[in-house]
Short mmCIF file of C-alpha atoms and ligand atoms in Angstrom, two decimals:
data_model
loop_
_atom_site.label_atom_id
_atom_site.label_comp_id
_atom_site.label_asym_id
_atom_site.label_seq_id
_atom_site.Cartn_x
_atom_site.Cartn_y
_atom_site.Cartn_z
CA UNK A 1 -67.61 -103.79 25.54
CA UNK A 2 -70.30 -105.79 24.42
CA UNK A 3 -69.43 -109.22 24.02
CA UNK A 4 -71.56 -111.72 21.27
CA UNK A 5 -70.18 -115.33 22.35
CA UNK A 6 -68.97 -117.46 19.83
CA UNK A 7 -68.64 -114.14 17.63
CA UNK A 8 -66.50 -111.26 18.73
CA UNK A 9 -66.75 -108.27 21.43
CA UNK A 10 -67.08 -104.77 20.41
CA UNK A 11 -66.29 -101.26 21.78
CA UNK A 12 -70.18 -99.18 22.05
CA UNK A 13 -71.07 -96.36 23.06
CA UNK A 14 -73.89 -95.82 26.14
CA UNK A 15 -76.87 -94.16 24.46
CA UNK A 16 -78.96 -94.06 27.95
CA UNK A 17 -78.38 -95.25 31.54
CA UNK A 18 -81.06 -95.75 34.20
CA UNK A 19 -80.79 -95.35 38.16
CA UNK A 20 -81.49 -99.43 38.18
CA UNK A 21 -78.25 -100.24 36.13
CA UNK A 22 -80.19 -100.94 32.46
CA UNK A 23 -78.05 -99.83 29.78
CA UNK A 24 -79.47 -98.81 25.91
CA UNK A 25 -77.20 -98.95 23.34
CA UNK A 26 -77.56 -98.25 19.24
CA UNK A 27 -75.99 -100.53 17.31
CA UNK A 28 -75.18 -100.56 13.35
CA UNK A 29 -74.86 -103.64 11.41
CA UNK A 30 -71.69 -103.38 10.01
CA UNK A 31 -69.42 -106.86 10.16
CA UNK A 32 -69.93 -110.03 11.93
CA UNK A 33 -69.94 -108.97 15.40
CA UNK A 34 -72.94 -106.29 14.80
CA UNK A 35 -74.84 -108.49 12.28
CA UNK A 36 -75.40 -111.12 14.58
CA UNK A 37 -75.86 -108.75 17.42
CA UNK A 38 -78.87 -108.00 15.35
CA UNK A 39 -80.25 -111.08 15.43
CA UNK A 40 -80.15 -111.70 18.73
CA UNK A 41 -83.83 -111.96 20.13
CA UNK A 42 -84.64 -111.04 23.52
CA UNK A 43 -83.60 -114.16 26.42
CA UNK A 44 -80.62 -114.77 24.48
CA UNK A 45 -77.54 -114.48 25.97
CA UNK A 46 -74.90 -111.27 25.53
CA UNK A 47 -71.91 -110.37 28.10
CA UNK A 48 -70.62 -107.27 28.87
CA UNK A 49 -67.54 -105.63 30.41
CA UNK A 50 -67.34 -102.30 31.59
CA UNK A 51 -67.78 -99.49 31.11
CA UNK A 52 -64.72 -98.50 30.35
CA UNK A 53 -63.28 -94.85 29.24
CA UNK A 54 -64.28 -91.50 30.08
CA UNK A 55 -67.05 -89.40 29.24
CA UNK A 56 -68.22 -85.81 28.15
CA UNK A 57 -67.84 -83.09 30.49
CA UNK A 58 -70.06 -80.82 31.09
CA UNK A 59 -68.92 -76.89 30.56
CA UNK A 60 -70.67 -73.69 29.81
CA UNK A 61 -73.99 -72.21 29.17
CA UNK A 62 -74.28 -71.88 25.32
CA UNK A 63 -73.41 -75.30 23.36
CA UNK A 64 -73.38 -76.76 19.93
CA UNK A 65 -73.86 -80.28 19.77
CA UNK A 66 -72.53 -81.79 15.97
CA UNK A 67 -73.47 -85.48 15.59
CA UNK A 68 -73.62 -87.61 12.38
CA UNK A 69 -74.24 -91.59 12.03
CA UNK A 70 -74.10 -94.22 14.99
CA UNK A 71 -71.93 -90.99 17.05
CA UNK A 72 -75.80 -89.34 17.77
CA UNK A 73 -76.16 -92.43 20.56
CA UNK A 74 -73.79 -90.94 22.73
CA UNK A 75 -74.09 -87.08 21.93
CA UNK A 76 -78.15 -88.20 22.51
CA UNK A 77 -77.37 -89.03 26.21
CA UNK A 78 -75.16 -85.82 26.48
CA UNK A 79 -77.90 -83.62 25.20
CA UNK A 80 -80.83 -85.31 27.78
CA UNK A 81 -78.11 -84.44 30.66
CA UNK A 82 -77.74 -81.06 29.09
CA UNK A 83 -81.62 -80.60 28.77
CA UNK A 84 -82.28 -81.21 32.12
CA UNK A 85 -79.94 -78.49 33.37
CA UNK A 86 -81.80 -76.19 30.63
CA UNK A 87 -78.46 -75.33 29.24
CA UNK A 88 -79.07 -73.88 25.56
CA UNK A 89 -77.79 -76.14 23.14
CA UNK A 90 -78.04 -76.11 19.72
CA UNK A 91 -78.30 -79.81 17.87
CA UNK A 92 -76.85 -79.95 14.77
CA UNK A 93 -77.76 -83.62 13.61
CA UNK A 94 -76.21 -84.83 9.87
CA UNK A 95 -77.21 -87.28 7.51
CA UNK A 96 -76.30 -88.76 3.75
CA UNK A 97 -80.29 -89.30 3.61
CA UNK A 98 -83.34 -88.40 5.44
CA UNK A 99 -83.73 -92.35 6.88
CA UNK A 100 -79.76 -91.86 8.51
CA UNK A 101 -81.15 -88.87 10.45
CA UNK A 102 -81.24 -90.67 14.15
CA UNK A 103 -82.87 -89.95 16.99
CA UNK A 104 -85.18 -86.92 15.68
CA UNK A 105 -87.69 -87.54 17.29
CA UNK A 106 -85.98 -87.89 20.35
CA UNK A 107 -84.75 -84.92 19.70
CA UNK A 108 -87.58 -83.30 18.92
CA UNK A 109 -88.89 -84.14 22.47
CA UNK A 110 -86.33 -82.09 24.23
CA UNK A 111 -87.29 -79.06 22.42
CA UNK A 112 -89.21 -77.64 25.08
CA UNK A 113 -86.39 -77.83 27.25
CA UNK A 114 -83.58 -75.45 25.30
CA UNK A 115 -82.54 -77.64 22.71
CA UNK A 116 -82.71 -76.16 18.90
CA UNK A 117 -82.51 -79.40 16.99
CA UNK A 118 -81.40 -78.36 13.22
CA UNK A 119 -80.85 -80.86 10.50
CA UNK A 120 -79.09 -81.52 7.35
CA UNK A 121 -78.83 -84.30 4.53
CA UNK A 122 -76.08 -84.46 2.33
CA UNK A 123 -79.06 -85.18 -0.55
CA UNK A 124 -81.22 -82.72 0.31
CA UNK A 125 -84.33 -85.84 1.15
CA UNK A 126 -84.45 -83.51 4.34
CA UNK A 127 -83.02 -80.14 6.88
CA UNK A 128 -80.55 -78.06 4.86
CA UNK A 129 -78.61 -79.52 2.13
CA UNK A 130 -75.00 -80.89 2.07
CA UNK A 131 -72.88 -81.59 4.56
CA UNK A 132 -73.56 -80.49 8.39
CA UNK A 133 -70.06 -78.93 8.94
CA UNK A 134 -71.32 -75.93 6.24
CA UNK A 135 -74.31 -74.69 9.07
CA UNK A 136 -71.91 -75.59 11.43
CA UNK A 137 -69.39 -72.69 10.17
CA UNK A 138 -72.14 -70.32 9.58
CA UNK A 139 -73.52 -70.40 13.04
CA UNK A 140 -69.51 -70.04 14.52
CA UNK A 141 -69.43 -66.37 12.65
CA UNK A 142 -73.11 -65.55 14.07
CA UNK A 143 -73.01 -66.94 17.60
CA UNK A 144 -70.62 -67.49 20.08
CA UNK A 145 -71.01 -71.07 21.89
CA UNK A 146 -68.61 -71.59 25.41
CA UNK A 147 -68.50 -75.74 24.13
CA UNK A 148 -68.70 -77.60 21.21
CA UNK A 149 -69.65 -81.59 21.31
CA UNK A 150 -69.02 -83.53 18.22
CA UNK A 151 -69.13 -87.33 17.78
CA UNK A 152 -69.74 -89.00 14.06
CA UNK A 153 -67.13 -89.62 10.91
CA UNK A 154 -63.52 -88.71 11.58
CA UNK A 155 -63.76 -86.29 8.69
CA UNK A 156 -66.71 -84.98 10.10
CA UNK A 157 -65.27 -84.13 13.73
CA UNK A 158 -61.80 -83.11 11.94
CA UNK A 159 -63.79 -80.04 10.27
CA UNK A 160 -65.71 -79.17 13.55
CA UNK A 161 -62.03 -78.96 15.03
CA UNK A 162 -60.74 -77.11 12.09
CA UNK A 163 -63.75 -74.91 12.30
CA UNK A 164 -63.80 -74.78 16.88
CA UNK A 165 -59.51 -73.65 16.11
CA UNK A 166 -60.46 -70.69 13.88
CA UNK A 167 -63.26 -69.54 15.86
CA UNK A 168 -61.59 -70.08 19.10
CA UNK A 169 -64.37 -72.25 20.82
CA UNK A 170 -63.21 -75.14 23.18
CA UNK A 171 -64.35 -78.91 21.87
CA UNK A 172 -64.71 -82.33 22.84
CA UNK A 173 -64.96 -85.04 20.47
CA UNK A 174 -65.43 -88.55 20.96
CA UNK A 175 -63.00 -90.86 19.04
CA UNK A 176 -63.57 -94.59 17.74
CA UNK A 177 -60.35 -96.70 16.80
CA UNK A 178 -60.22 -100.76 16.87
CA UNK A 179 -60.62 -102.05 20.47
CA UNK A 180 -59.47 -105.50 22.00
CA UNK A 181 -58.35 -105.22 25.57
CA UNK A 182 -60.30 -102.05 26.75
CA UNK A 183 -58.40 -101.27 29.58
CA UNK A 184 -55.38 -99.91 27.98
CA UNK A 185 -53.20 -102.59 27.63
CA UNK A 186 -53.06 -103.72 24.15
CA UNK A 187 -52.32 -100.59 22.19
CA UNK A 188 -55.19 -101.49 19.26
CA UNK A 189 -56.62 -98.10 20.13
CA UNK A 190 -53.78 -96.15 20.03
CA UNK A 191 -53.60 -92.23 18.82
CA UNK A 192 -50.41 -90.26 19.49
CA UNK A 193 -49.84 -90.92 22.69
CA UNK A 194 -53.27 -91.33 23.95
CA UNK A 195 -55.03 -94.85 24.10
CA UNK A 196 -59.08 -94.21 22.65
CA UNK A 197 -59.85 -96.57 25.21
CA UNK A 198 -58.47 -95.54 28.72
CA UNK A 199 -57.56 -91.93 27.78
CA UNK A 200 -60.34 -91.25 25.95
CA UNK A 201 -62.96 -92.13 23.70
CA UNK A 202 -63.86 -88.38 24.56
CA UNK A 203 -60.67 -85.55 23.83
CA UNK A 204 -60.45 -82.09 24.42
CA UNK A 205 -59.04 -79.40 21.91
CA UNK A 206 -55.71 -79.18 23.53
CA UNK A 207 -55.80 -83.22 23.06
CA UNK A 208 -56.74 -83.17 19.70
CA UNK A 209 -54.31 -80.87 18.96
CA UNK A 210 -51.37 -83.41 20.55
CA UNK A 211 -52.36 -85.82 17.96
CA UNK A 212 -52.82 -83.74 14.97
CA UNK A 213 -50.24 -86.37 13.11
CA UNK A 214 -52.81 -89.12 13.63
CA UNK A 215 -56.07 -87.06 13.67
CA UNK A 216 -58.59 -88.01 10.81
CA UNK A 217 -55.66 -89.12 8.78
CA UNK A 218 -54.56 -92.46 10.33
CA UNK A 219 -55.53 -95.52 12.94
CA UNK A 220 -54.23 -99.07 13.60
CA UNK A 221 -55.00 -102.07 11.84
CA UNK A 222 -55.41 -105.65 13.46
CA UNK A 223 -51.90 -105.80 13.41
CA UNK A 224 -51.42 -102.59 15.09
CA UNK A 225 -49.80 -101.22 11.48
CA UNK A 226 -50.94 -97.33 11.18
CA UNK A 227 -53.08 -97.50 7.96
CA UNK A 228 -54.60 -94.58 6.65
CA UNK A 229 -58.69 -93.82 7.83
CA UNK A 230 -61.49 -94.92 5.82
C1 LIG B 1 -65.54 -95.89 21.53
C2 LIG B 1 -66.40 -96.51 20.45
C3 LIG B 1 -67.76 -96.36 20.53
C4 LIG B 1 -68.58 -96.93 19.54
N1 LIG B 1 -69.93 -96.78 19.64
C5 LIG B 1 -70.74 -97.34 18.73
C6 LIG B 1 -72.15 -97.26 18.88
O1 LIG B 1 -72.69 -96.69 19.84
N2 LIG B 1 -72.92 -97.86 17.92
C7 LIG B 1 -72.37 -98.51 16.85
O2 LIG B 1 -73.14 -99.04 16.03
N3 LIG B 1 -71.05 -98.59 16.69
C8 LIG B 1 -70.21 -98.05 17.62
N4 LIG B 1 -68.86 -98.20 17.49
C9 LIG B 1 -68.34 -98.93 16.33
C10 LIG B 1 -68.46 -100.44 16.59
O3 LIG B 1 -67.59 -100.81 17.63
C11 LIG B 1 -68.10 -101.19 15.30
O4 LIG B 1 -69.10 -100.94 14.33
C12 LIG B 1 -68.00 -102.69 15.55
O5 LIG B 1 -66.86 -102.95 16.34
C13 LIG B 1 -67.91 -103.42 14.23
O6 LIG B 1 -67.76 -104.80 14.53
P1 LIG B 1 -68.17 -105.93 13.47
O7 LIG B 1 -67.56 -107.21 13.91
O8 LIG B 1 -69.63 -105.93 13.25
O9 LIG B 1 -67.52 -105.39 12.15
P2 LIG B 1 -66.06 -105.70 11.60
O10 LIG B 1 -66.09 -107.10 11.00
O11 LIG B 1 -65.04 -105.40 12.66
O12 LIG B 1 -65.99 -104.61 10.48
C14 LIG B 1 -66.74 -104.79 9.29
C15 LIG B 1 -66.52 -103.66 8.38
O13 LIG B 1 -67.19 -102.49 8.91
C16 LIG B 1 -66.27 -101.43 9.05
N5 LIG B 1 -66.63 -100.71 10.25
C17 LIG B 1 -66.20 -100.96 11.49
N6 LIG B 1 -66.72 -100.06 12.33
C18 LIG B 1 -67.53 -99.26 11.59
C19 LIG B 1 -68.35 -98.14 11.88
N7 LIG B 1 -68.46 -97.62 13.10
N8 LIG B 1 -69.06 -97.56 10.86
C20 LIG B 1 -68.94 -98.04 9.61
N9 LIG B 1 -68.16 -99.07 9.27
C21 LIG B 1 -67.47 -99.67 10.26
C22 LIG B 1 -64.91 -102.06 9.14
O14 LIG B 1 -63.90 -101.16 8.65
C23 LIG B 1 -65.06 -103.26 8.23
O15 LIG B 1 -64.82 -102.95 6.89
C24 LIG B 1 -68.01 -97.64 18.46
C25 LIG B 1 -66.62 -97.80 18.38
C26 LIG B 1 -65.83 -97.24 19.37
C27 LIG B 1 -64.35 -97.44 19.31
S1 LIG B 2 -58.05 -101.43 23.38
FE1 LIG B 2 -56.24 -102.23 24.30
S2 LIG B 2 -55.15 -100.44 24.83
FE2 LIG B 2 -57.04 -99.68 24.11
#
């Protein structure tokens, strides 16, 4: 939880952690909280709680790794670890537009350590065209993976789980609902009858499929009101 004073705290995800106890994180400017975040020059100060939540586990020798948007940060950090296991894992990194795609280069580095980094842009400005869930389903009939990753869009991680059920590949998919207390006593962060923040923000298929009710159809507003998702 990083906290901007005067502004607001929000939930973010670690994008890299070093033995000394630095922290990177990626941050979109969104609202308030993030816009001034991005203004922030260096020697000014930010707080920070945590971390809080759980994380990724690590299972299998063949992966598939589906990230889209600000969700790449943490699935980047997942994919070093992976990397310097050599576990093969396939990267499949989605865009609207060829600027969105983050992290390629990054990406690109860990090539030549058993990571196939494939693109795709829902304009076609760069990878495959369209949306990344369509090479996604192609590549379940082809190969067969022992883990899928997925972090990005709700929509995005509900058609990778659509996709993981049929195809009968296990999943984990990090989750992002409104955040106050971060230590699971509020309920903001509520899904089913997990909390994003203490249970999660990282479920497993037979999680996912608990909350099917709530999944990419439905969070909680300020007020804690279920509202349909964006
Ligand atoms: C577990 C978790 C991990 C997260 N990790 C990251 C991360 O690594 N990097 C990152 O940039 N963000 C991340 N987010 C999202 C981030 O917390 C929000 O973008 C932030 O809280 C927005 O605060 P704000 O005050 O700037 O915007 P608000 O004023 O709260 O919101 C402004 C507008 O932006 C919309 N909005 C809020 N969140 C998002 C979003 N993620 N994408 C698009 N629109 C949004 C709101 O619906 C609203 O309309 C994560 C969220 C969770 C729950
Ligand atoms: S943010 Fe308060 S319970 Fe999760």
């Amino acid at each position: 939880m990083l906290w901007i004073p005067s502004v607001d705290e929000v939930p973010l995800s670690i994008m890299d952690a070093k033995e000394d106890g630095t922290v990177a994180v990626s941050v979109k400017a969104v609202g308030e909280a993030t816009r001034v975040l991005h203004q922030k020059r260096t020697g000014e100060t930010i707080g920070v709680r945590g971390p809080f939540g759980n994380s990724f586990m690590m299972r299998g020798h063949k992966i598939l790794v589906v990230g889209g948007g600000t969700g790449i940060a943490p699935l980047l950090f997942l994919t070093r670890n992976l990397a310097s296991k050599a576990v093969n894992t396939t990267f499949m990194l989605g865009a609207q537009t060829k600027g969105e795609l983050l992290f390629r280069s990054e990406l690109q580095k860990l090539e030549k350590k058993k990571v196939r980094l494939l693109t795709s842009t829902e304009d076609g400005s760069s990878g495959l065209m369209g949306l990344c869930t369509e090479p996604v389903e192609q590549m379940l009939i082809e190969e067969k993976f022992d883990m899928i990753y997925a972090c990005g869009p709700e929509q995005m991680i509900l058609k990778v789980f659509e996709l993981a059920e049929n195809h009968k590949v296990n999943m984990q998919a990090s989750l992002e609902r409104l955040m106050r207390c971060a230590v699971g006593l509020c309920g903001s962060c509520v899904i089913g009858k997990y909390r994003v923040c203490a249970d999660g923000p990282v479920f497993t298929s037979r999680q996912l499929r608990e909350v099917k009710h709530e999944f990419g159809l439905s969070k909680r507003d300020r007020y804690g009101k279920r509202v349909p998702l964006d």
